[in-house]
Amino acid sequence: MKIFHLSDLHIGKILNGYSLLENQRAVLMQIVREAEKHHPDVILICGDIYDRTVPAGEAYKLLDEFLVALSDIEPKIPVLIIAGNHDSPERLSYADAFLEKHQIYVSVMPPQDKTEYLKKVTLEDEYGPVHFYMLPFLKPGYVRDKACDLDVNTYESAVKLVLDRENIDLNDRNIILSHQFYAGKGQTIETCESEQSVVMAGGLDKISSDVLEDFDYAALGHIHKSQRAGSENIRYCGTPYKYSISEEHHVKSITVVELKEKGAEPEISFLPLHGIQDVRRIKGTLAEVLGKEQQENCHDFVSVTLTDEKEPYHFREQLEEVFDHLLEVRIDNSRTREKLMDTVEEVRVLCPLEAFEQFYETMVGNPMSEAERAVMVHLIEKAEEENA
């Protein structure tokens, strides 16, 4: 079975004030062409379909355009979509019954009571059935009250609770779609600027990838760089386009998974994706920066660092005459470095959990235990949900 693994489309994303919609359209249509060419048996889209919980109308229109183009491919290719932390479950699930008639399956919430289970889609190939379990983004609070289980106080325990209820037949081939922060034992997951805000301080949302070890392949979303999470068959596919300057050197792609018979390792390959414009850094004197640019790359999204010792006259205006998508301009010379060294370090703004941890240790004289931290995470999440 051939699988296209995608995630984190973030349709409607804005980069430093610039709309990325046309770049996203170009990449999504490239995915359609690759699907026409290679004709996968299924396409998985693992969360963060939109960039905002309330997308703009043009974002809805682009997703519709993408799904219509995929559904026009013959023979039909099933498309499985789960919600990410950026998605509104209500908006993403709109018309889901109609979409299923076109083999587009959407799952936006984990089981809501003890009678519900994960949405499961079963497909067949020459080796037999393949079961796809669709696990949307969840927080402990999403399942704690429904499960009446007081031990569900961490992201890992919440995911384990949901998966343990499924009674998965390990004799068959099973694939999970999930949008969470997973990591292997002792592994450091590479993150970038465009998703750091969704990774909680202290790693409290981190889940051991061991909880997914029973699956023949785990298709993950949430982290924007393509990489494994533990073993090779547990993977983030990354974003299809660069969403921050820190992704300058990322190679964006479709992760292609070839699933063979039960017990065989999945074969992983990649189909490169390219937007209309690249995202990159340039460093040098103003004359060097302006002299290096060529007609074909002056439209890229660029971050410029100028190294002139004397500040050039109207340097921003000169740069904007050449670069029509200038993200930022920084100055790096002996004067700015000296000023930086002389500047008193600013106090970092703490998140609520970090602030309480410092307060607790000051008052009690000992750091918080894991159980105490978990209680605070629950209280903070509950407060955030009420404020939302």
Short mmCIF file of C-alpha atoms in Angstrom, two decimals, residues 61-303:
data_model
loop_
_atom_site.label_atom_id
_atom_site.label_comp_id
_atom_site.label_asym_id
_atom_site.label_seq_id
_atom_site.Cartn_x
_atom_site.Cartn_y
_atom_site.Cartn_z
CA LYS A 61 -11.73 28.40 -0.57
CA LEU A 62 -8.18 27.06 -1.00
CA LEU A 63 -8.86 23.92 1.05
CA ASP A 64 -11.99 23.33 -1.00
CA GLU A 65 -9.98 23.76 -4.21
CA PHE A 66 -7.38 21.27 -2.96
CA LEU A 67 -9.89 18.61 -1.90
CA VAL A 68 -11.91 18.95 -5.09
CA ALA A 69 -8.75 18.48 -7.18
CA LEU A 70 -7.82 15.37 -5.20
CA SER A 71 -11.34 13.94 -5.47
CA ASP A 72 -11.27 14.38 -9.27
CA ILE A 73 -8.41 11.87 -9.57
CA GLU A 74 -9.54 8.49 -10.87
CA PRO A 75 -9.64 5.94 -9.46
CA LYS A 76 -10.60 7.70 -6.25
CA ILE A 77 -7.95 8.20 -3.57
CA PRO A 78 -9.27 8.19 0.02
CA VAL A 79 -8.18 11.23 2.06
CA LEU A 80 -7.99 11.03 5.87
CA ILE A 81 -7.84 14.29 7.85
CA ILE A 82 -7.47 14.90 11.59
CA ALA A 83 -7.68 18.17 13.50
CA GLY A 84 -4.59 19.81 14.98
CA ASN A 85 -4.24 22.31 17.80
CA HIS A 86 -4.70 25.22 15.35
CA ASP A 87 -7.98 23.86 13.98
CA SER A 88 -11.52 24.54 15.16
CA PRO A 89 -13.24 21.13 15.44
CA GLU A 90 -16.62 22.63 14.55
CA ARG A 91 -15.35 24.38 11.43
CA LEU A 92 -13.15 21.53 10.21
CA SER A 93 -15.96 18.98 10.61
CA TYR A 94 -18.44 21.02 8.58
CA ALA A 95 -20.11 18.80 5.93
CA ASP A 96 -18.11 15.73 7.03
CA ALA A 97 -20.99 13.37 6.19
CA PHE A 98 -21.04 14.75 2.64
CA LEU A 99 -17.25 14.50 2.38
CA GLU A 100 -17.30 10.83 3.37
CA LYS A 101 -19.42 10.11 0.29
CA HIS A 102 -16.38 11.30 -1.67
CA GLN A 103 -13.99 9.19 0.45
CA ILE A 104 -12.74 12.18 2.46
CA TYR A 105 -12.78 11.22 6.15
CA VAL A 106 -12.44 13.84 8.89
CA SER A 107 -11.92 13.32 12.64
CA VAL A 108 -11.84 16.38 14.88
CA MET A 109 -12.25 15.20 18.50
CA PRO A 110 -11.17 12.18 20.57
CA PRO A 111 -13.92 9.92 21.99
CA GLN A 112 -16.38 11.98 24.00
CA ASP A 113 -17.77 9.23 26.24
CA LYS A 114 -17.20 5.57 27.08
CA THR A 115 -19.34 4.40 24.17
CA GLU A 116 -17.23 6.19 21.54
CA TYR A 117 -13.98 5.08 19.95
CA LEU A 118 -11.51 6.55 17.50
CA LYS A 119 -12.70 6.89 13.94
CA LYS A 120 -11.24 3.93 12.04
CA VAL A 121 -10.99 3.56 8.28
CA THR A 122 -10.04 0.17 6.84
CA LEU A 123 -8.56 -0.23 3.37
CA GLU A 124 -7.44 -3.38 1.54
CA ASP A 125 -4.42 -4.29 -0.57
CA GLU A 126 -2.87 -7.56 -1.77
CA TYR A 127 -1.67 -8.36 1.77
CA GLY A 128 -5.06 -7.84 3.43
CA PRO A 129 -6.65 -5.08 5.54
CA VAL A 130 -4.90 -1.96 6.84
CA HIS A 131 -6.64 -0.17 9.70
CA PHE A 132 -6.17 3.61 9.99
CA TYR A 133 -6.87 5.00 13.48
CA MET A 134 -7.55 8.74 13.48
CA LEU A 135 -6.47 10.50 16.69
CA PRO A 136 -7.03 14.29 16.59
CA PHE A 137 -5.11 16.66 18.84
CA LEU A 138 -6.11 16.23 22.47
CA LYS A 139 -5.39 17.65 25.89
CA PRO A 140 -5.85 15.71 29.14
CA GLY A 141 -8.98 17.74 29.87
CA TYR A 142 -10.62 16.49 26.67
CA VAL A 143 -10.87 12.92 28.00
CA ARG A 144 -10.52 13.25 31.79
CA ASP A 145 -14.13 14.04 32.62
CA LYS A 146 -15.51 11.69 29.99
CA ALA A 147 -13.37 8.80 31.24
CA CYS A 148 -14.01 9.53 34.95
CA ASP A 149 -10.36 8.60 35.41
CA LEU A 150 -8.54 10.78 37.94
CA ASP A 151 -5.14 9.50 36.73
CA VAL A 152 -5.52 11.23 33.36
CA ASN A 153 -3.45 14.29 34.21
CA THR A 154 -0.73 14.26 31.54
CA TYR A 155 -0.74 14.28 27.76
CA GLU A 156 0.86 10.85 27.73
CA SER A 157 -1.69 9.29 30.06
CA ALA A 158 -4.51 10.82 28.00
CA VAL A 159 -3.19 9.33 24.75
CA LYS A 160 -2.55 5.97 26.44
CA LEU A 161 -6.11 5.90 27.79
CA VAL A 162 -7.58 6.51 24.34
CA LEU A 163 -5.37 3.92 22.63
CA ASP A 164 -5.77 1.24 25.31
CA ARG A 165 -9.55 1.28 24.78
CA GLU A 166 -9.22 0.42 21.09
CA ASN A 167 -8.30 -3.28 21.53
CA ILE A 168 -6.15 -3.16 18.41
CA ASP A 169 -5.67 -6.49 16.60
CA LEU A 170 -1.90 -6.77 16.33
CA ASN A 171 -2.19 -9.54 13.73
CA ASP A 172 -3.38 -6.94 11.22
CA ARG A 173 -1.48 -3.91 9.93
CA ASN A 174 -2.39 -0.75 11.81
CA ILE A 175 -1.55 2.89 11.17
CA ILE A 176 -2.26 5.85 13.44
CA LEU A 177 -2.67 9.51 12.51
CA SER A 178 -1.80 11.78 15.44
CA HIS A 179 -1.06 15.44 16.08
CA GLN A 180 0.92 15.61 19.34
CA PHE A 181 4.47 16.19 20.55
CA TYR A 182 6.16 12.76 20.54
CA ALA A 183 9.82 11.95 21.10
CA GLY A 184 11.90 8.81 21.50
CA LYS A 185 13.77 8.06 24.71
CA GLY A 186 16.61 10.54 25.10
CA GLN A 187 15.79 12.13 21.74
CA THR A 188 15.77 15.86 21.09
CA ILE A 189 13.16 16.77 18.50
CA GLU A 190 14.31 19.55 16.17
CA THR A 191 11.87 22.44 16.31
CA CYS A 192 11.82 25.79 14.56
CA GLU A 193 10.40 29.27 15.09
CA SER A 194 7.10 28.58 13.38
CA GLU A 195 6.01 25.94 15.91
CA GLN A 196 7.89 26.73 19.12
CA SER A 197 4.83 28.41 20.60
CA VAL A 198 2.94 25.10 20.55
CA VAL A 199 5.58 23.16 22.48
CA MET A 200 4.93 23.66 26.18
CA ALA A 201 7.62 24.91 28.55
CA GLY A 202 9.25 22.08 30.42
CA GLY A 203 8.12 19.57 27.83
CA LEU A 204 4.91 18.78 29.74
CA ASP A 205 3.12 17.99 26.50
CA LYS A 206 5.86 15.56 25.40
CA ILE A 207 4.74 11.97 24.94
CA SER A 208 7.02 8.97 24.71
CA SER A 209 6.84 7.52 21.20
CA ASP A 210 6.79 4.10 22.91
CA VAL A 211 3.00 4.49 23.24
CA LEU A 212 2.83 4.08 19.44
CA GLU A 213 5.07 1.01 19.17
CA ASP A 214 2.20 -1.35 18.36
CA PHE A 215 1.46 0.50 15.11
CA ASP A 216 3.09 -0.51 11.85
CA TYR A 217 3.40 3.19 10.99
CA ALA A 218 2.64 6.36 12.94
CA ALA A 219 1.88 9.38 10.75
CA LEU A 220 2.55 12.42 12.92
CA GLY A 221 1.84 16.11 12.63
CA HIS A 222 2.64 19.12 14.88
CA ILE A 223 6.42 19.46 14.37
CA HIS A 224 7.42 21.36 11.23
CA LYS A 225 10.65 19.56 10.27
CA SER A 226 10.55 16.12 8.67
CA GLN A 227 12.13 13.65 11.12
CA ARG A 228 11.58 10.45 13.00
CA ALA A 229 10.27 10.33 16.58
CA GLY A 230 12.07 7.35 18.04
CA SER A 231 11.98 4.54 15.48
CA GLU A 232 11.92 5.07 11.71
CA ASN A 233 8.27 4.04 11.39
CA ILE A 234 7.13 6.85 13.74
CA ARG A 235 7.58 10.04 11.73
CA TYR A 236 6.78 13.72 11.44
CA CYS A 237 6.42 14.60 7.76
CA GLY A 238 6.98 18.33 8.38
CA THR A 239 5.23 21.21 6.65
CA PRO A 240 4.84 21.36 2.88
CA TYR A 241 6.22 24.91 2.80
CA LYS A 242 8.63 27.03 4.86
CA TYR A 243 6.79 29.08 7.48
CA SER A 244 9.71 30.83 9.21
CA ILE A 245 13.22 32.02 8.46
CA SER A 246 14.57 29.24 10.71
CA GLU A 247 13.39 26.75 8.07
CA GLU A 248 15.76 28.22 5.48
CA HIS A 249 17.63 24.95 4.98
CA HIS A 250 14.66 22.58 5.35
CA VAL A 251 13.85 20.37 2.37
CA LYS A 252 10.07 20.26 2.23
CA SER A 253 8.47 17.14 0.79
CA ILE A 254 5.69 14.59 0.69
CA THR A 255 6.60 11.61 2.87
CA VAL A 256 5.80 8.50 0.85
CA VAL A 257 5.29 5.27 2.78
CA GLU A 258 5.25 1.86 1.10
CA LEU A 259 3.58 -0.61 3.43
CA LYS A 260 4.27 -4.26 2.68
CA GLU A 261 3.17 -7.43 4.48
CA LYS A 262 2.78 -7.58 8.26
CA GLY A 263 6.16 -7.51 9.95
CA ALA A 264 8.04 -5.89 7.06
CA GLU A 265 9.58 -2.47 7.68
CA PRO A 266 7.80 0.34 5.81
CA GLU A 267 9.81 1.84 2.95
CA ILE A 268 10.12 5.62 3.31
CA SER A 269 10.87 8.01 0.45
CA PHE A 270 10.31 11.69 -0.26
CA LEU A 271 8.91 13.80 -3.10
CA PRO A 272 10.30 17.38 -2.93
CA LEU A 273 7.91 20.34 -2.77
CA HIS A 274 8.67 23.93 -3.77
CA GLY A 275 6.71 27.13 -3.36
CA ILE A 276 6.83 30.12 -5.66
CA GLN A 277 9.29 31.89 -3.37
CA ASP A 278 12.04 30.64 -1.10
CA VAL A 279 12.72 31.79 2.48
CA ARG A 280 16.34 32.70 3.17
CA ARG A 281 18.91 34.79 5.03
CA ILE A 282 21.48 37.13 3.47
CA LYS A 283 24.46 38.66 5.30
CA GLY A 284 27.07 41.20 4.19
CA THR A 285 27.60 44.89 3.58
CA LEU A 286 24.83 46.73 1.80
CA ALA A 287 26.88 46.79 -1.40
CA GLU A 288 27.55 43.05 -1.15
CA VAL A 289 23.91 42.20 -0.48
CA LEU A 290 22.62 44.32 -3.36
CA GLY A 291 25.34 43.08 -5.69
CA LYS A 292 24.65 39.38 -5.10
CA GLU A 293 20.98 39.42 -5.98
CA GLN A 294 19.65 38.24 -9.29
CA GLN A 295 16.31 38.74 -10.97
CA GLU A 296 15.11 35.20 -10.24
CA ASN A 297 15.57 35.34 -6.46
CA CYS A 298 14.86 38.96 -5.58
CA HIS A 299 11.23 38.03 -4.89
CA ASP A 300 12.12 35.57 -2.11
CA PHE A 301 11.17 36.17 1.53
CA VAL A 302 14.48 37.42 2.93
CA SER A 303 16.02 38.35 6.26
#
